[in-house]
CSV table of C-alpha atoms and ligand atoms in Angstrom, one decimal:
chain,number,residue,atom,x,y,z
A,180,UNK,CA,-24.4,-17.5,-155.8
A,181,UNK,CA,-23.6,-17.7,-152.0
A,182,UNK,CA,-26.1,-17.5,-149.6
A,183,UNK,CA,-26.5,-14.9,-146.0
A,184,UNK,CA,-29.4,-14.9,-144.1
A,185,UNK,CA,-29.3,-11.9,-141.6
A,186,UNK,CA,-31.3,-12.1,-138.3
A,187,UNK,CA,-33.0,-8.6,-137.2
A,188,UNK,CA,-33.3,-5.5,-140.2
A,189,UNK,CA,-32.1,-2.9,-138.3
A,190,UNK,CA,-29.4,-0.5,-137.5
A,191,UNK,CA,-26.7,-3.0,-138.5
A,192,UNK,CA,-28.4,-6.0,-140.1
A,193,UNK,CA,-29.6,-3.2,-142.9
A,194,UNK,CA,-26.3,-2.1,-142.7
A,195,UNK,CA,-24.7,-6.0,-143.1
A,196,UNK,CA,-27.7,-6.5,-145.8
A,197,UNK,CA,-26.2,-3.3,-148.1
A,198,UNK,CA,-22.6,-4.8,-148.0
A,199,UNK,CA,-23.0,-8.4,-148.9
A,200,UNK,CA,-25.7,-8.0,-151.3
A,201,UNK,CA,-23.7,-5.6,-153.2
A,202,UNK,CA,-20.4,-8.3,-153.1
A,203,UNK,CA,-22.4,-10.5,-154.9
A,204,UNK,CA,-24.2,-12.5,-152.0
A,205,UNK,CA,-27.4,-13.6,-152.2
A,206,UNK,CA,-29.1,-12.1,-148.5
A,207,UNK,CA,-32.3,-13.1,-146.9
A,208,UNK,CA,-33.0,-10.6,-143.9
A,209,UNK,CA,-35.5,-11.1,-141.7
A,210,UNK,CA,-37.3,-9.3,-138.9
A,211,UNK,CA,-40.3,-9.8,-136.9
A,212,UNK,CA,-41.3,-7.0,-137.0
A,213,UNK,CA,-43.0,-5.8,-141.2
A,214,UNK,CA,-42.4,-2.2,-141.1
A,215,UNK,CA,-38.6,-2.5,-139.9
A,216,UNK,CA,-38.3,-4.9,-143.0
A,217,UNK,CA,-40.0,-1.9,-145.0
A,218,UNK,CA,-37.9,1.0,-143.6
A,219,UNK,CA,-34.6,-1.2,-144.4
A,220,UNK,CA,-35.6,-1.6,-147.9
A,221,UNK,CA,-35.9,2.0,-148.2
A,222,UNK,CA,-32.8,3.0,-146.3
A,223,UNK,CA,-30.7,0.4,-148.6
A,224,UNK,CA,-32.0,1.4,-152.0
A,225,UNK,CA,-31.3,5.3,-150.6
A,226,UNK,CA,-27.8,4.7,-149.8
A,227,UNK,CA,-27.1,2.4,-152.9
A,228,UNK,CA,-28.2,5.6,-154.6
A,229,UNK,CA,-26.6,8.1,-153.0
A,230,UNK,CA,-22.9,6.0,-153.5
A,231,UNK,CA,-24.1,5.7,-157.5
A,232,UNK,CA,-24.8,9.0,-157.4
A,233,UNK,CA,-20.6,9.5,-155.7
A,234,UNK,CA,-19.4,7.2,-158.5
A,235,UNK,CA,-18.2,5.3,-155.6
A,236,UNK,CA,-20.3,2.4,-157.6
A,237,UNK,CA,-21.6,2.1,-160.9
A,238,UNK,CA,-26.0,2.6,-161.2
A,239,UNK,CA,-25.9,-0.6,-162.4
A,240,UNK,CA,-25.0,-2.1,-159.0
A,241,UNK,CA,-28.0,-0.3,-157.4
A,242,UNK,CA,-30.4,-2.6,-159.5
A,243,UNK,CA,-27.7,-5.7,-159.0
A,244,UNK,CA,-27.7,-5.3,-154.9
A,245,UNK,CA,-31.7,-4.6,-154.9
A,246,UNK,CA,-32.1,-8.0,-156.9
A,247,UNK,CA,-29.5,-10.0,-154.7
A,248,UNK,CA,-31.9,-9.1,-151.4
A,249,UNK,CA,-35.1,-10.8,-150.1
A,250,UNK,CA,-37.1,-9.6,-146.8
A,251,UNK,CA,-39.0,-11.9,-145.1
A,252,UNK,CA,-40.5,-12.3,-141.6
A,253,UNK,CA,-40.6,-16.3,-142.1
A,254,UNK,CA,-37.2,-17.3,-140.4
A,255,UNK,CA,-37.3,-20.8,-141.6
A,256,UNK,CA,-37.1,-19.4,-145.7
A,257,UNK,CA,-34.2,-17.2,-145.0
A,258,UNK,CA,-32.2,-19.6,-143.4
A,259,UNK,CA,-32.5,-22.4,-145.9
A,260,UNK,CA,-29.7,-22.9,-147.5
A,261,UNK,CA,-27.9,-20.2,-146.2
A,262,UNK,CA,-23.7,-21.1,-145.6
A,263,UNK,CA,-24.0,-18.4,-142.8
A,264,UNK,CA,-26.3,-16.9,-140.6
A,265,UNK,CA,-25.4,-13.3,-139.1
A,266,UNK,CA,-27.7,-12.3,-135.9
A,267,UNK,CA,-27.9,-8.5,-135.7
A,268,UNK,CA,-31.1,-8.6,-133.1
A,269,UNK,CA,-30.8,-6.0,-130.0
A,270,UNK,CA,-28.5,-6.7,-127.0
A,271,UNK,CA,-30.1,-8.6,-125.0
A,272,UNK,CA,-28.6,-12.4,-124.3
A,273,UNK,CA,-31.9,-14.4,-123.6
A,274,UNK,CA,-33.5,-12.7,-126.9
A,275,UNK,CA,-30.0,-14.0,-128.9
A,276,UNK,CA,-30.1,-17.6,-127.2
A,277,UNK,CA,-34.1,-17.6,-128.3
A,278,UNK,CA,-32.8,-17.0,-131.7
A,279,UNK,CA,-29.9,-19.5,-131.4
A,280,UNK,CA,-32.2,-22.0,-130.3
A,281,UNK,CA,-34.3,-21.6,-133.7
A,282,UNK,CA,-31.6,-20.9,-136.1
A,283,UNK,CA,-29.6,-24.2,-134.9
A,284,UNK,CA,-33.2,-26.1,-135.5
A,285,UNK,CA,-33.7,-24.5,-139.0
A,286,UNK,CA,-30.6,-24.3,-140.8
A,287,UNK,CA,-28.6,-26.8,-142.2
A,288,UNK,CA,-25.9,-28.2,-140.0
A,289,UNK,CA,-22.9,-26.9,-142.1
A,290,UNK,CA,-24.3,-23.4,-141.7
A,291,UNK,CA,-22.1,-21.2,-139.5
A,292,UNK,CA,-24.3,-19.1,-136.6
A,293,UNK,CA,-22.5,-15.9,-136.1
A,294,UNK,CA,-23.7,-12.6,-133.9
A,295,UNK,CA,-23.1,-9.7,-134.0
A,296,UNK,CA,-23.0,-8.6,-130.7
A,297,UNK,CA,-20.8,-5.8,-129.1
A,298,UNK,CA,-19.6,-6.9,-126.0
A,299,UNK,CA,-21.4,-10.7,-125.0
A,300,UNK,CA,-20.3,-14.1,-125.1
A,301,UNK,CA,-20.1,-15.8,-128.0
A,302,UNK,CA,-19.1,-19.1,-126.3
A,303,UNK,CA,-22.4,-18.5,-124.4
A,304,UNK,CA,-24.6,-18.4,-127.3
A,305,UNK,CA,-23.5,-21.3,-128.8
A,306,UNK,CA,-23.2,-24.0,-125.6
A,307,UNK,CA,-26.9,-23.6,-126.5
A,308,UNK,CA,-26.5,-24.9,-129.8
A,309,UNK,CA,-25.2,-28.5,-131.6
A,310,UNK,CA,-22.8,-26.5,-133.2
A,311,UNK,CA,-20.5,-24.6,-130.5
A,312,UNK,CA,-17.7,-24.9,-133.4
A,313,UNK,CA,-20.0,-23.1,-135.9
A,314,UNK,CA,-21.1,-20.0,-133.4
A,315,UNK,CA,-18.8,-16.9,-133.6
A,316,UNK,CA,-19.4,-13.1,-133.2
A,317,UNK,CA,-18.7,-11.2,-136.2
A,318,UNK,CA,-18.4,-7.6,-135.2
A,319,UNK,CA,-19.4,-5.0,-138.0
A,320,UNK,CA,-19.1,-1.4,-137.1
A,321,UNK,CA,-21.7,1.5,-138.0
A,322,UNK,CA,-22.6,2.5,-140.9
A,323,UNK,CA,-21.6,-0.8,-142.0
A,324,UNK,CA,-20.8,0.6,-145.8
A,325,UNK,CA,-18.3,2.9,-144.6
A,326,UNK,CA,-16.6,1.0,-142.0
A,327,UNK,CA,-13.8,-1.4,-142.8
A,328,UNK,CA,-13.4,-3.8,-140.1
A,329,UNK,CA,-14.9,-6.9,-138.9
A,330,UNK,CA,-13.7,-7.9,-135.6
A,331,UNK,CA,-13.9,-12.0,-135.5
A,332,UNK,CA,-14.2,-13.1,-131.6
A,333,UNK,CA,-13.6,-16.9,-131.0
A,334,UNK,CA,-15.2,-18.7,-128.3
A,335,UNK,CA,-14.3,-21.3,-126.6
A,336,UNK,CA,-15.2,-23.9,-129.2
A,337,UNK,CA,-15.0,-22.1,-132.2
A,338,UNK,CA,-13.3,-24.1,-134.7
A,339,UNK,CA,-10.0,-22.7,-136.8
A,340,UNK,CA,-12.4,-23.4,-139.9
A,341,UNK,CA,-15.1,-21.4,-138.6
A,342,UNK,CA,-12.8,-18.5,-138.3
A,343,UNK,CA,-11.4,-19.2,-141.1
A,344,UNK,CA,-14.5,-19.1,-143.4
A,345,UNK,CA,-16.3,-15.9,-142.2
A,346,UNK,CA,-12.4,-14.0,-142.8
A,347,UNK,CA,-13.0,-15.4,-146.3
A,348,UNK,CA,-16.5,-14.0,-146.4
A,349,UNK,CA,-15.4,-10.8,-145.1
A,350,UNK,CA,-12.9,-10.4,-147.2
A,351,UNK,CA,-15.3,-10.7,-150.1
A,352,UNK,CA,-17.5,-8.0,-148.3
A,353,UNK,CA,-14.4,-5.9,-149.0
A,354,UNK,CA,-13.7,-5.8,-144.9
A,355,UNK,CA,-10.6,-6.0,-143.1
A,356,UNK,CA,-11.2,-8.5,-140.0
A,357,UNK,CA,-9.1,-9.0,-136.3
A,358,UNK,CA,-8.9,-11.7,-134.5
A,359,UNK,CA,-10.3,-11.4,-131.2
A,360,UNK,CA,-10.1,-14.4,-128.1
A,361,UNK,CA,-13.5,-13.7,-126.2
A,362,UNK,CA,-13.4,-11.5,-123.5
A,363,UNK,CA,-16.3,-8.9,-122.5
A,364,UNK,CA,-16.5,-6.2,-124.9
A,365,UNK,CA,-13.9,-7.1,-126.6
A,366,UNK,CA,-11.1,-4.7,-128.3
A,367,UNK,CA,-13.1,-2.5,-129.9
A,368,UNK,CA,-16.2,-2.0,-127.8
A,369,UNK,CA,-13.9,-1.8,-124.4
A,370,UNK,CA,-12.2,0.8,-125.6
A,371,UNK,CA,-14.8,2.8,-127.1
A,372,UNK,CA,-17.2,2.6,-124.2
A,373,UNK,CA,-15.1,3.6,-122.2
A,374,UNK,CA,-13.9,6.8,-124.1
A,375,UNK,CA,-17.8,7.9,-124.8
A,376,UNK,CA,-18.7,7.4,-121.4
A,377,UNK,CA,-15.9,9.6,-119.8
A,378,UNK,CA,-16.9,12.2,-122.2
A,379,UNK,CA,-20.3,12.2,-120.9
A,380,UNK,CA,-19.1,12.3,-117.4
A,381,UNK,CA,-17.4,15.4,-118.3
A,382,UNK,CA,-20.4,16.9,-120.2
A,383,UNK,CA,-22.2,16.3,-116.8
A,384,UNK,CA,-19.5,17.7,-114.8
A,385,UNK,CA,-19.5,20.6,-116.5
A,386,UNK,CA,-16.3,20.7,-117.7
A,387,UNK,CA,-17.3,21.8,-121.3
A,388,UNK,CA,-20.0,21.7,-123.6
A,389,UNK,CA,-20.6,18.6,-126.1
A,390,UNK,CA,-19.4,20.5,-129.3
A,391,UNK,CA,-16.0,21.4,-127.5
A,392,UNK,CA,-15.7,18.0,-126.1
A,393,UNK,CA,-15.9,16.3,-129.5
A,394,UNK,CA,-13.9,19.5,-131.2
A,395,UNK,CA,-11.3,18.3,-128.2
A,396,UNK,CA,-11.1,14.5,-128.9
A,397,UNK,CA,-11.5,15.3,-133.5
A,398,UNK,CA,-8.5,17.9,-133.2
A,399,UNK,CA,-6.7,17.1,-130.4
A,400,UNK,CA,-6.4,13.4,-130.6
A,401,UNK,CA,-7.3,13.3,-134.5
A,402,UNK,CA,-10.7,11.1,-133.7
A,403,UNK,CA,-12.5,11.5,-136.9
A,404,UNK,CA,-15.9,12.0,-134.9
A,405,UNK,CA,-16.4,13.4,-131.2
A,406,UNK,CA,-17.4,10.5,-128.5
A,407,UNK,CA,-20.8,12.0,-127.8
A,408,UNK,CA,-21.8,12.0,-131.5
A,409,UNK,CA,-20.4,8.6,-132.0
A,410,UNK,CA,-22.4,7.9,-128.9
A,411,UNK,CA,-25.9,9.7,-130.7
A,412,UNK,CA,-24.6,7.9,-133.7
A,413,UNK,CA,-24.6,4.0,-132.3
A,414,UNK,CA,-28.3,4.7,-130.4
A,415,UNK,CA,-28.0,5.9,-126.9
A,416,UNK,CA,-30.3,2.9,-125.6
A,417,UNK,CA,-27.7,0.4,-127.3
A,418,UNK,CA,-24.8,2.2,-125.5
A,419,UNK,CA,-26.4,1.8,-122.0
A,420,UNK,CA,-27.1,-2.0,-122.6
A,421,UNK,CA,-23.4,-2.1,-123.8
A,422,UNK,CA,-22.4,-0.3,-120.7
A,423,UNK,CA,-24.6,-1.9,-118.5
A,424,UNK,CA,-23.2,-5.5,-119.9
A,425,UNK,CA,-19.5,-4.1,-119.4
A,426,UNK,CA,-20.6,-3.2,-115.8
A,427,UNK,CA,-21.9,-6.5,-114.8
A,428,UNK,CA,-18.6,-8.5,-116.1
A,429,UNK,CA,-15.8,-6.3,-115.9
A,430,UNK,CA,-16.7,-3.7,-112.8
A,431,UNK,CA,-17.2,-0.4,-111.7
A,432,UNK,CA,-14.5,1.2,-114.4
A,433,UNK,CA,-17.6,0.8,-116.6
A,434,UNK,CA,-20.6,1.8,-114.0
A,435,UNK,CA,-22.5,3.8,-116.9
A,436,UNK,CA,-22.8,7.6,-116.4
A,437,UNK,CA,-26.2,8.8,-114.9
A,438,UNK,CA,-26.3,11.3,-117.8
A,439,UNK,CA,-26.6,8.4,-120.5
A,440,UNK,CA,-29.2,6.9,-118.1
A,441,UNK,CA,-31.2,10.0,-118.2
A,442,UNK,CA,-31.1,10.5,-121.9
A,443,UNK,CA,-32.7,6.9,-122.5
A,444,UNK,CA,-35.2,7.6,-119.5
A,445,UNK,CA,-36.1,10.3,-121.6
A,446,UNK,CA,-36.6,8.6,-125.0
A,447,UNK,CA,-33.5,10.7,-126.2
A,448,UNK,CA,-32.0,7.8,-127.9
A,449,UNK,CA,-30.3,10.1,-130.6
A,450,UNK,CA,-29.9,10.4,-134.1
A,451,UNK,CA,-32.9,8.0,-134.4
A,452,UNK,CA,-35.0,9.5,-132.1
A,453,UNK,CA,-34.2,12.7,-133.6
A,454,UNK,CA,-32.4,14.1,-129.7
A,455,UNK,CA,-29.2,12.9,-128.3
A,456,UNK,CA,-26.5,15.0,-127.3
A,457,UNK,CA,-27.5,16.9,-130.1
A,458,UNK,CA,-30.3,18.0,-132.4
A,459,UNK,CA,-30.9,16.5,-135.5
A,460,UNK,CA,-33.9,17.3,-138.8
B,697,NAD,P1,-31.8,-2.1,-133.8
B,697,NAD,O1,-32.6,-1.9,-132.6
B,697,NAD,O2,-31.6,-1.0,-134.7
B,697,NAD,O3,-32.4,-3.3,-134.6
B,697,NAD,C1,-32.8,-4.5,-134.0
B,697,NAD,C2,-33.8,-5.2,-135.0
B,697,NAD,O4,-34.1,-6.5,-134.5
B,697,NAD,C3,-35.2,-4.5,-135.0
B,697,NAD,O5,-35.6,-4.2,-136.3
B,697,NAD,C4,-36.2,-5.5,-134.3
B,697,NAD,O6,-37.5,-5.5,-134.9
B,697,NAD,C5,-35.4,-6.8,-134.7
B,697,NAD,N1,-35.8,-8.0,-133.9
B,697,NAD,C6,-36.1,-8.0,-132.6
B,697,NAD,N2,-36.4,-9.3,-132.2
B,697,NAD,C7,-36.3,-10.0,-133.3
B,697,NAD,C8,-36.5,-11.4,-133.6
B,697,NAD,N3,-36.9,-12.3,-132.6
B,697,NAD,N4,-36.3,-11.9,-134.8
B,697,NAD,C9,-36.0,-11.0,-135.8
B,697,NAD,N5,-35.8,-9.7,-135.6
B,697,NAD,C10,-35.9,-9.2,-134.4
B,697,NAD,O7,-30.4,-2.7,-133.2
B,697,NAD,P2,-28.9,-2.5,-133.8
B,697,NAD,O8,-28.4,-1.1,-133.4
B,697,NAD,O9,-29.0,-2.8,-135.3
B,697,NAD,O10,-28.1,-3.6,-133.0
B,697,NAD,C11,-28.2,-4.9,-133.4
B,697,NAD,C12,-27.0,-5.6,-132.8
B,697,NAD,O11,-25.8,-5.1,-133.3
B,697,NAD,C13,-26.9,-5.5,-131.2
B,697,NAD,O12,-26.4,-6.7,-130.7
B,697,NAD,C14,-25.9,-4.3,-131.1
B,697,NAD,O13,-25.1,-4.4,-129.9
B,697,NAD,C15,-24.9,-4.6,-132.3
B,697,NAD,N6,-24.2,-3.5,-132.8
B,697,NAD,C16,-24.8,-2.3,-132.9
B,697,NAD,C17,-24.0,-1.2,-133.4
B,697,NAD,C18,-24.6,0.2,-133.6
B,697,NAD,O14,-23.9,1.1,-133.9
B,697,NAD,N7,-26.0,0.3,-133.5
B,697,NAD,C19,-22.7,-1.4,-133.8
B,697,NAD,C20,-22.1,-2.7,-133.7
B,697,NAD,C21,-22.9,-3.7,-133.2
């Protein structure tokens, strides 16, 4: 069996953990942090259930995927062996060089580094490694079990074979991947900042309230969810830092709206705080 080691138990990385380890990988995750480690177990072994439960998968997988995962807060165990490494830490580029740093130290040298960042450079990340032709940003989208695509973005050195191998691996993840040449934010994350954070300008504004804005965009422009709970959905403190990354490279098109700063002043990060742009139990 294949070895993943994922970087960081959180939103995504639980979400990256639940999707290889039930295609058959066998996934080390790791987090510094115990009780994130703890709450991820939980969350994956609830939403293994709840698709055996939708005959989406059989109950036998549930027990299958829980046996193909290991959590760990030693970094040097999960990586060993591992033929690819997925960071899935939070945006911040001097905590994902740190981690670079250690997981180019620890791992073997065939093992491919990949982030997976929203909007940074993954050329960046890996000057700071041996292995530049090994580092690539595998994009997953949220919830990772429901979403189909992996966007791939190349960096500068990122080898054809590099690409190559992680499409493999997607495809055995059951995902459909693009091919991205780096740029800030990418396809997906240009776009989609973008569209949330003109929607919060408007709720600002005044122009309507956040149901009707999202009714506007789902019905409208058949967007299967509203921007603003996309937006709650994603972590309102991760939007900013995408926003504020976007800013800094590409310009004021993509100055974030005070409203979203006021929100994460405020601790209203959404869905996971429990207070967005809505209310949640
Ligand atoms: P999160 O805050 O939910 O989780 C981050 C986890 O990293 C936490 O559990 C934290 O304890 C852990 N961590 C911090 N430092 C660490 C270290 N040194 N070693 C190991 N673990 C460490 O963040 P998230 O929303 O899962 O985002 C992770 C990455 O995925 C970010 O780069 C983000 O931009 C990207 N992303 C997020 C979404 C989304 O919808 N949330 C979608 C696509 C991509």
């Amino acid at each position: 069996m294949k070895k993943i080691a994922i970087v960081g138990s959180g939103v995504m990385g639980r979400g990256i953990a639940y999707a290889a380890s039930l295609n058959d990988y066998e996934v080390h995750i790791n987090d510094v942090n115990p009780e994130a480690l703890r709450e991820a177990k939980t969350y994956i072994e609830k939403e293994l259930n709840k698709s055996a439960e939708k005959n989406f998968i059989h109950p036998e997988d549930v027990i299958r995927s829980m046996n193909n995962l290991t959590f760990s807060t030693d970094l040097k165990d999960c990586v060993e062996e591992a033929e690819l490494v997925i960071e899935a830490v939070l945006e911040k580029m001097d905590l994902k060089v740190k981690i670079f740093k250690e997981l180019d130290d620890l791992s073997s040298p065939s093992t491919i580094l990949a982030t997976n960042t929203s909007t940074m450079s993954p050329t960046e990340i890996g000057a700071q490694t041996s292995r530049p032709d090994k580092v690539i940003a595998m994009h997953f989208f949220n919830p990772v079990h429901k979403m189909k695509l992996i966007e791939l973005i190349k960096g500068l050195d990122t080898s054809q074979e590099t690409v190559d191998k992680v499409k493999e691996i997607g495809s055995q993840m059951k995902k459909e991947t693009v091919e991205v040449n780096e740029f800030p934010g990418f396809v997906t994350s240009r776009m989609n900042c973008l569209i949330g954070n003109e929607a919060m300008n408007l709720l600002m504004e005044g122009v309507a309230s956040a149901e009707d804005i999202d009714k506007a965009m789902k019905l409208g422009l058949n967007h299967p969810m509203g921007p603003l709970e996309l937006a709650d959905l994603v972590g309102l403190d991760s939007r900013l830092r995408n926003m504020e990354y976007l800013y800094q490279t590409l310009g004021e098109k993509y100055r974030p709206c005070p409203l979203l700063i006021k929100y994460v002043k405020a601790g209203k990060l959404g869905k996971k705080t429990g207070t967005g742009f809505y209310q949640y139990e």
